[in-house]
Amino acid sequence: MKMIGLILAGGGSPVREMSQKATAALPVAGGFNAIDFSLSCMVHAGITSVAVISQVNSRHLNHHLKDSTWWEFGRKKGGLFLISPVVTPENQSWYDGTVEALLDSVDFMDSCHEPYVIIASGDGVYNMDFNKALDCHIEKGAEITIITSRFPDGRRCESFGQIIADENGRVISLSEKISERVSDEVSCGIYILRRRALISMLEEARLAGKKDFVTDVICPRISEGRVFACRHEGYWNSVTAADAYFSCNMDFLRAEVRKDVFCGPSPILSKVCDTAPVKLLADADVQNCIVTGGAVIAGEVRDSVVFERVKIGKGAVVRNSILLPNTAVPDGMHVQDCIYAEKPRF
Amino acid sequence: MKKRMIAMLLAGGQGSRLGVLTAKVAKPAVSFGGKYRIIDFPLSNCVNSNVDTVGVLTQYRPLRLNDHIGIGISWDLDRPNGGVHILPPYEKSSDSEWYTGTANAIYQNIEFMDSYCPEYVLILSGDHIYKMNYEDMLENHVRCGASVSIASMPVPWEEASRFGVVIADETGRIRGFEEKPAQPKSNLASMGIYIFDYKVLREALIASSDVPGCDFGKHVIPYCFEKGMPMYTYEFTGYWKDVGTLSSYWEANMGLLDEKPELDLYEKFDQIYTKTEPLPPAYFAPGSRVTRSSFGDGVVIEGTVDHSVLGPGVVVERGAVVRDSVVMQGTRIREGARVTKAIISEESVVGAGAVLGEGEYAESVFDKKVYCSDLVTVDEKTVIPDGVRIGVNTAISGVTQEADYPGGVLASGGAIIKERR
């Protein structure tokens, strides 16, 4: 046990149809919530203490995480810690930036003894071996290691921190959320540092009135030459925008993406939701779709992602769409290029 | 810790009429309906009826069952007080024996029951597919002032002679029993579900403890009846299926595929719970043709599937055709194979181009009692080589090779059983 985990899950949903949910609680790839990917990788790396720092609309997220045994937490040692902003006489507001959010986890970090911390975001979709990344961090003698990925297809530059590194992996520049494309390598928002070092960096930033972990804590240290990039070669995407949410789900129609994520180093764990089997009725015609438990399909569905307990009526035609959990497509309805959120009416 | 009612679930039987399906697992652990196992039904009924203490009596091949039940997490039966307990036979300082009959098994666990000081004990078996509220049955038991209640259901008169029937008056009080009567006086078939006042049960078990192979239907119930105890029937009219034979097992699975099945697994109340692993969603590839079928998570379907029940993680490759079949978890149907009316157990492989379940019916040369339908039955972890042809009413178990199929054929009524360590 060399690491503890921090998951930044503060963002609100980018998808209007699910505005009541935190990004980390968005359903992804059938049966999973976005946060399951980071959590599962942490569990697989032998991490037994994880703090999830949430902020906006944490109700669904908390509900998802409350029974932490599904991720093999809930043991006598370690566990899953949920941290969210608390209103006190001194502090009347939400987190004013990632530094403040991370500062809220300092008590948690103080109570641990593992030498390293891995910080991940709750909206990344991937499956990677964090221990390999830690080995890379130690081998390079890095102060901060940033996990990077190649630039995801068809995505806008503003969503990402673009990274330029030398052949050794040493980061030369990190351009956060600019509109110009300067690199084909982006930050996955996953960082490895020494636990003690992180605590002092955060304290220092607080005293200096700094707010953002990337621009105010990481970027100024790049010139010292001990910030390294560690490239993740497998699939990576993040669901921080509505178009990204759509394309990320659609990516799972590709066999290589399913193989990379679902057959990767760690099985992706999630809260089991006791759905009945998927059922296709007499007139069903389902091609190039992923379908989650409890769905009952009587219509035609092509190139789509069907979440749990969706009902698709007779003569309905669904193409290139995402049908969110517990929705119903009435008989004869055509749905195309949608994130479909219509609940059944009784 | 006192409990009002605890359940004792008999799960030790082999269910030998399921042939190779129960060669290596106890019947209650056999898969059903794609993602469930038979025992999930009584266990879920317990939880849905607020019975939170369940003793599961195991004996025959308990490994899969133990693994499935674990500490009962899937059914919310992991509890500090009560919860699920696996009760295998154990060695005593004298008179150690296996469970020799249903009542004997319960008798050997009097100490367990005593520890909960129950007022009532519910006796269940792990062999049936049904949803039933045991709380309602208990309410009826209390209202009637019964010492023993027997759940029964009306069956068609012409079928009544296949069952043990109870004869009851208009108040439900039982006036007699008949075991598989030629001329039935009643069409109320006993479901093998009993509620006993615990004092009555305890006394009856101790009094009958010397009876060899002590059984509820044969010994304990008649004993209580002869003593003149108030015994009542609780009439149940919902869905209830005994899946004790290959054809009844197959039919019950196929029944789930109706548009409005008798047994609804999709309603939110009285849900059936099972141990599930988080698997990726089902994937239906371009070119797949799938109708009237149900699927567990993680299946990958590239071929044609019609009127079949497929368990989690089943793969049907391109050009393969599966019809009217039950295919359990983790099994792979390779390219171009054709499977008709088959029950294929877990983690098996059907080779490319193999043809299962085609041909004229022939009497089984292996076991006439078990194999007497037009089904192909394939054991778990079985391998069927590429290109062989397998007739109807057949059984295959183990890793078979082309040499096991003279001329590439297993004729109808035949069987290949490979012994394994």
Tab-separated table of N, CA and C in Angstrom, chain B residues 119-217:
chain	number	residue	atom	x	y	z
B	119	GLU	N	-41.033	-18.466	17.046
B	119	GLU	CA	-42.393	-18.946	17.274
B	119	GLU	C	-42.806	-19.870	16.131
B	120	TYR	N	-42.335	-19.517	14.923
B	120	TYR	CA	-42.722	-20.287	13.739
B	120	TYR	C	-41.483	-20.612	12.920
B	121	VAL	N	-41.538	-21.776	12.254
B	121	VAL	CA	-40.463	-22.126	11.334
B	121	VAL	C	-41.074	-22.415	9.969
B	122	LEU	N	-40.455	-21.809	8.955
B	122	LEU	CA	-40.907	-21.974	7.579
B	122	LEU	C	-39.973	-22.976	6.907
B	123	ILE	N	-40.538	-24.040	6.353
B	123	ILE	CA	-39.717	-25.050	5.673
B	123	ILE	C	-39.868	-24.849	4.164
B	124	LEU	N	-38.736	-24.676	3.490
B	124	LEU	CA	-38.750	-24.410	2.048
B	124	LEU	C	-37.837	-25.388	1.341
B	125	SER	N	-38.035	-25.525	0.033
B	125	SER	CA	-37.036	-26.277	-0.705
B	125	SER	C	-36.469	-25.390	-1.799
B	126	GLY	N	-35.276	-25.703	-2.192
B	126	GLY	CA	-34.584	-24.868	-3.176
B	126	GLY	C	-34.781	-25.379	-4.582
B	127	ASP	N	-35.952	-25.921	-4.878
B	127	ASP	CA	-36.157	-26.595	-6.158
B	127	ASP	C	-37.182	-25.930	-7.056
B	128	HIS	N	-37.840	-24.883	-6.571
B	128	HIS	CA	-39.005	-24.399	-7.313
B	128	HIS	C	-38.853	-22.939	-7.733
B	129	ILE	N	-39.527	-22.629	-8.836
B	129	ILE	CA	-39.512	-21.269	-9.372
B	129	ILE	C	-40.865	-20.646	-9.073
B	130	TYR	N	-40.901	-19.647	-8.234
B	130	TYR	CA	-42.158	-18.988	-7.882
B	130	TYR	C	-41.862	-17.729	-7.079
B	131	LYS	N	-42.859	-16.853	-7.031
B	131	LYS	CA	-42.802	-15.696	-6.136
B	131	LYS	C	-43.949	-15.844	-5.156
B	132	MET	N	-43.651	-15.812	-3.879
B	132	MET	CA	-44.716	-16.005	-2.904
B	132	MET	C	-44.386	-15.193	-1.668
B	133	ASN	N	-45.430	-14.616	-1.070
B	133	ASN	CA	-45.214	-13.861	0.148
B	133	ASN	C	-45.479	-14.747	1.362
B	134	TYR	N	-44.403	-15.116	2.049
B	134	TYR	CA	-44.539	-16.028	3.184
B	134	TYR	C	-45.196	-15.339	4.384
B	135	GLU	N	-45.154	-14.008	4.392
B	135	GLU	CA	-45.801	-13.268	5.476
B	135	GLU	C	-47.320	-13.477	5.415
B	136	ASP	N	-47.855	-13.474	4.176
B	136	ASP	CA	-49.291	-13.722	4.015
B	136	ASP	C	-49.649	-15.114	4.519
B	137	MET	N	-48.757	-16.050	4.205
B	137	MET	CA	-49.017	-17.430	4.625
B	137	MET	C	-48.996	-17.521	6.156
B	138	LEU	N	-48.066	-16.785	6.767
B	138	LEU	CA	-47.986	-16.791	8.233
B	138	LEU	C	-49.245	-16.168	8.847
B	139	GLU	N	-49.684	-15.083	8.225
B	139	GLU	CA	-50.890	-14.417	8.718
B	139	GLU	C	-52.078	-15.385	8.720
B	140	ASN	N	-52.188	-16.133	7.619
B	140	ASN	CA	-53.247	-17.130	7.491
B	140	ASN	C	-53.109	-18.228	8.557
B	141	HIS	N	-51.858	-18.612	8.790
B	141	HIS	CA	-51.549	-19.639	9.788
B	141	HIS	C	-52.036	-19.193	11.170
B	142	VAL	N	-51.741	-17.934	11.491
B	142	VAL	CA	-52.109	-17.407	12.809
B	142	VAL	C	-53.618	-17.242	12.911
B	143	ARG	N	-54.224	-16.722	11.839
B	143	ARG	CA	-55.659	-16.473	11.852
B	143	ARG	C	-56.452	-17.766	12.027
B	144	CYS	N	-55.967	-18.851	11.386
B	144	CYS	CA	-56.677	-20.127	11.475
B	144	CYS	C	-56.409	-20.830	12.806
B	145	GLY	N	-55.415	-20.356	13.540
B	145	GLY	CA	-55.015	-21.073	14.741
B	145	GLY	C	-54.374	-22.403	14.404
B	146	ALA	N	-53.644	-22.451	13.292
B	146	ALA	CA	-53.034	-23.699	12.847
B	146	ALA	C	-51.771	-24.012	13.639
B	147	SER	N	-51.474	-25.313	13.747
B	147	SER	CA	-50.162	-25.729	14.241
B	147	SER	C	-49.223	-25.946	13.070
B	148	VAL	N	-49.827	-26.403	11.958
B	148	VAL	CA	-49.055	-26.646	10.747
B	148	VAL	C	-49.845	-26.089	9.567
B	149	SER	N	-49.152	-25.352	8.683
B	149	SER	CA	-49.786	-24.909	7.441
B	149	SER	C	-49.028	-25.499	6.269
B	150	ILE	N	-49.773	-25.935	5.271
B	150	ILE	CA	-49.152	-26.494	4.069
B	150	ILE	C	-49.610	-25.665	2.882
B	151	ALA	N	-48.662	-25.094	2.161
B	151	ALA	CA	-49.038	-24.337	0.968
B	151	ALA	C	-49.423	-25.323	-0.123
B	152	SER	N	-50.511	-25.022	-0.794
B	152	SER	CA	-50.933	-25.918	-1.865
B	152	SER	C	-51.480	-25.083	-3.000
B	153	MET	N	-51.465	-25.669	-4.170
B	153	MET	CA	-52.066	-24.935	-5.276
B	153	MET	C	-52.943	-25.846	-6.111
B	154	PRO	N	-54.057	-25.274	-6.602
B	154	PRO	CA	-54.935	-26.096	-7.428
B	154	PRO	C	-54.261	-26.432	-8.748
B	155	VAL	N	-54.281	-27.698	-9.123
B	155	VAL	CA	-53.732	-28.118	-10.416
B	155	VAL	C	-54.884	-28.736	-11.201
B	156	PRO	N	-54.757	-28.842	-12.534
B	156	PRO	CA	-55.822	-29.494	-13.312
B	156	PRO	C	-56.071	-30.908	-12.770
B	157	TRP	N	-57.347	-31.292	-12.700
B	157	TRP	CA	-57.696	-32.586	-12.098
B	157	TRP	C	-56.928	-33.745	-12.719
B	158	GLU	N	-56.757	-33.681	-14.048
B	158	GLU	CA	-56.106	-34.820	-14.702
B	158	GLU	C	-54.626	-34.943	-14.307
B	159	GLU	N	-54.062	-33.826	-13.784
B	159	GLU	CA	-52.654	-33.884	-13.383
B	159	GLU	C	-52.486	-34.183	-11.899
B	160	ALA	N	-53.608	-34.122	-11.163
B	160	ALA	CA	-53.508	-34.218	-9.702
B	160	ALA	C	-52.851	-35.516	-9.248
B	161	SER	N	-52.972	-36.572	-10.071
B	161	SER	CA	-52.421	-37.859	-9.651
B	161	SER	C	-50.891	-37.886	-9.697
B	162	ARG	N	-50.285	-36.820	-10.231
B	162	ARG	CA	-48.819	-36.750	-10.229
B	162	ARG	C	-48.282	-36.156	-8.931
B	163	PHE	N	-49.166	-35.601	-8.108
B	163	PHE	CA	-48.714	-34.860	-6.931
B	163	PHE	C	-49.149	-35.525	-5.634
B	164	GLY	N	-48.592	-35.030	-4.535
B	164	GLY	CA	-49.181	-35.309	-3.244
B	164	GLY	C	-50.291	-34.285	-3.063
B	165	VAL	N	-51.539	-34.737	-2.843
B	165	VAL	CA	-52.633	-33.767	-2.731
B	165	VAL	C	-53.147	-33.706	-1.298
B	166	VAL	N	-53.646	-32.530	-0.919
B	166	VAL	CA	-54.240	-32.375	0.401
B	166	VAL	C	-55.754	-32.238	0.231
B	167	ILE	N	-56.478	-32.851	1.147
B	167	ILE	CA	-57.939	-32.762	1.130
B	167	ILE	C	-58.340	-31.848	2.278
B	168	ALA	N	-59.009	-30.737	1.940
B	168	ALA	CA	-59.331	-29.746	2.965
B	168	ALA	C	-60.824	-29.442	2.959
B	169	ASP	N	-61.339	-29.043	4.113
B	169	ASP	CA	-62.740	-28.622	4.139
B	169	ASP	C	-62.832	-27.146	3.752
B	170	GLU	N	-64.048	-26.581	3.822
B	170	GLU	CA	-64.225	-25.216	3.312
B	170	GLU	C	-63.475	-24.172	4.145
B	171	THR	N	-63.115	-24.481	5.385
B	171	THR	CA	-62.338	-23.539	6.191
B	171	THR	C	-60.845	-23.651	5.887
B	172	GLY	N	-60.484	-24.629	5.089
B	172	GLY	CA	-59.070	-24.832	4.803
B	172	GLY	C	-58.431	-25.860	5.721
B	173	ARG	N	-59.202	-26.368	6.665
B	173	ARG	CA	-58.621	-27.371	7.560
B	173	ARG	C	-58.406	-28.685	6.803
B	174	ILE	N	-57.245	-29.256	6.998
B	174	ILE	CA	-56.889	-30.450	6.243
B	174	ILE	C	-57.541	-31.677	6.866
B	175	ARG	N	-58.222	-32.451	5.987
B	175	ARG	CA	-58.924	-33.654	6.447
B	175	ARG	C	-58.260	-34.924	5.956
B	176	GLY	N	-57.273	-34.809	5.132
B	176	GLY	CA	-56.605	-36.020	4.675
B	176	GLY	C	-55.535	-35.725	3.629
B	177	PHE	N	-54.723	-36.740	3.328
B	177	PHE	CA	-53.665	-36.624	2.324
B	177	PHE	C	-53.727	-37.802	1.379
B	178	GLU	N	-53.281	-37.579	0.163
B	178	GLU	CA	-53.104	-38.697	-0.759
B	178	GLU	C	-51.801	-38.469	-1.503
B	179	GLU	N	-50.985	-39.495	-1.595
B	179	GLU	CA	-49.718	-39.376	-2.311
B	179	GLU	C	-49.904	-39.986	-3.695
B	180	LYS	N	-49.800	-39.165	-4.733
B	180	LYS	CA	-49.981	-39.602	-6.126
B	180	LYS	C	-51.170	-40.560	-6.289
B	181	PRO	N	-52.384	-40.074	-5.975
B	181	PRO	CA	-53.543	-40.966	-6.007
B	181	PRO	C	-54.009	-41.244	-7.439
B	182	ALA	N	-54.475	-42.483	-7.673
B	182	ALA	CA	-55.003	-42.828	-8.996
B	182	ALA	C	-56.341	-42.120	-9.210
B	183	GLN	N	-57.151	-42.041	-8.160
B	183	GLN	CA	-58.447	-41.373	-8.222
B	183	GLN	C	-58.452	-40.214	-7.223
B	184	PRO	N	-57.889	-39.084	-7.600
B	184	PRO	CA	-57.733	-38.019	-6.607
B	184	PRO	C	-59.061	-37.486	-6.073
B	185	LYS	N	-59.095	-37.237	-4.765
B	185	LYS	CA	-60.287	-36.644	-4.145
B	185	LYS	C	-60.161	-35.128	-4.083
B	186	SER	N	-58.993	-34.636	-4.426
B	186	SER	CA	-58.748	-33.197	-4.363
B	186	SER	C	-57.758	-32.839	-5.457
B	187	ASN	N	-57.802	-31.594	-5.888
B	187	ASN	CA	-56.787	-31.177	-6.869
B	187	ASN	C	-55.826	-30.152	-6.274
B	188	LEU	N	-55.756	-30.123	-4.917
B	188	LEU	CA	-54.822	-29.195	-4.264
B	188	LEU	C	-53.482	-29.892	-4.060
B	189	ALA	N	-52.493	-29.510	-4.880
B	189	ALA	CA	-51.188	-30.165	-4.784
B	189	ALA	C	-50.343	-29.480	-3.722
B	190	SER	N	-49.697	-30.286	-2.888
B	190	SER	CA	-48.801	-29.717	-1.878
B	190	SER	C	-47.547	-29.182	-2.563
B	191	MET	N	-47.115	-27.974	-2.171
B	191	MET	CA	-45.954	-27.334	-2.789
B	191	MET	C	-44.672	-27.600	-2.015
B	192	GLY	N	-44.777	-28.373	-0.942
B	192	GLY	CA	-43.570	-28.640	-0.145
B	192	GLY	C	-43.122	-27.437	0.660
B	193	ILE	N	-44.070	-26.526	0.937
B	193	ILE	CA	-43.767	-25.334	1.735
B	193	ILE	C	-44.617	-25.426	2.999
B	194	TYR	N	-43.976	-25.444	4.152
B	194	TYR	CA	-44.712	-25.620	5.407
B	194	TYR	C	-44.385	-24.516	6.399
B	195	ILE	N	-45.397	-24.119	7.183
B	195	ILE	CA	-45.117	-23.320	8.378
B	195	ILE	C	-45.539	-24.161	9.584
B	196	PHE	N	-44.615	-24.300	10.522
B	196	PHE	CA	-44.885	-25.036	11.759
B	196	PHE	C	-44.815	-24.082	12.936
B	197	ASP	N	-45.690	-24.297	13.921
B	197	ASP	CA	-45.382	-23.733	15.237
B	197	ASP	C	-44.101	-24.434	15.679
B	198	TYR	N	-43.131	-23.669	16.118
B	198	TYR	CA	-41.842	-24.319	16.366
B	198	TYR	C	-41.939	-25.413	17.430
B	199	LYS	N	-42.754	-25.190	18.454
B	199	LYS	CA	-42.896	-26.208	19.515
B	199	LYS	C	-43.385	-27.528	18.931
B	200	VAL	N	-44.354	-27.410	18.016
B	200	VAL	CA	-44.918	-28.603	17.378
B	200	VAL	C	-43.864	-29.288	16.523
B	201	LEU	N	-43.151	-28.501	15.754
B	201	LEU	CA	-42.125	-29.065	14.873
B	201	LEU	C	-41.049	-29.784	15.684
B	202	ARG	N	-40.598	-29.124	16.729
B	202	ARG	CA	-39.509	-29.650	17.546
B	202	ARG	C	-39.912	-30.999	18.149
B	203	GLU	N	-41.129	-31.010	18.679
B	203	GLU	CA	-41.623	-32.235	19.313
B	203	GLU	C	-41.745	-33.347	18.259
B	204	ALA	N	-42.295	-33.003	17.100
B	204	ALA	CA	-42.501	-34.018	16.056
B	204	ALA	C	-41.169	-34.556	15.542
B	205	LEU	N	-40.177	-33.662	15.384
B	205	LEU	CA	-38.877	-34.102	14.879
B	205	LEU	C	-38.205	-35.041	15.870
B	206	ILE	N	-38.305	-34.714	17.156
B	206	ILE	CA	-37.664	-35.550	18.168
B	206	ILE	C	-38.388	-36.897	18.254
B	207	ALA	N	-39.733	-36.846	18.187
B	207	ALA	CA	-40.493	-38.090	18.260
B	207	ALA	C	-40.207	-39.005	17.070
B	208	SER	N	-39.917	-38.388	15.889
B	208	SER	CA	-39.691	-39.217	14.693
B	208	SER	C	-38.210	-39.425	14.409
B	209	SER	N	-37.360	-39.062	15.346
B	209	SER	CA	-35.932	-39.031	15.016
B	209	SER	C	-35.367	-40.415	14.695
B	210	ASP	N	-36.029	-41.466	15.136
B	210	ASP	CA	-35.507	-42.799	14.855
B	210	ASP	C	-35.978	-43.356	13.515
B	211	VAL	N	-36.909	-42.654	12.884
B	211	VAL	CA	-37.403	-43.134	11.590
B	211	VAL	C	-36.279	-43.008	10.559
B	212	PRO	N	-35.939	-44.097	9.872
B	212	PRO	CA	-34.865	-43.973	8.876
B	212	PRO	C	-35.312	-43.088	7.712
B	213	GLY	N	-34.436	-42.187	7.289
B	213	GLY	CA	-34.730	-41.297	6.159
B	213	GLY	C	-35.913	-40.400	6.424
B	214	CYS	N	-36.012	-39.903	7.641
B	214	CYS	CA	-37.187	-39.152	8.074
B	214	CYS	C	-37.512	-37.988	7.126
B	215	ASP	N	-38.738	-38.000	6.611
B	215	ASP	CA	-39.144	-37.090	5.545
B	215	ASP	C	-40.400	-36.336	5.975
B	216	PHE	N	-40.523	-35.090	5.539
B	216	PHE	CA	-41.703	-34.317	5.936
B	216	PHE	C	-42.982	-34.939	5.401
B	217	GLY	N	-43.025	-35.147	4.093
B	217	GLY	CA	-44.252	-35.637	3.475
B	217	GLY	C	-44.644	-37.027	3.960
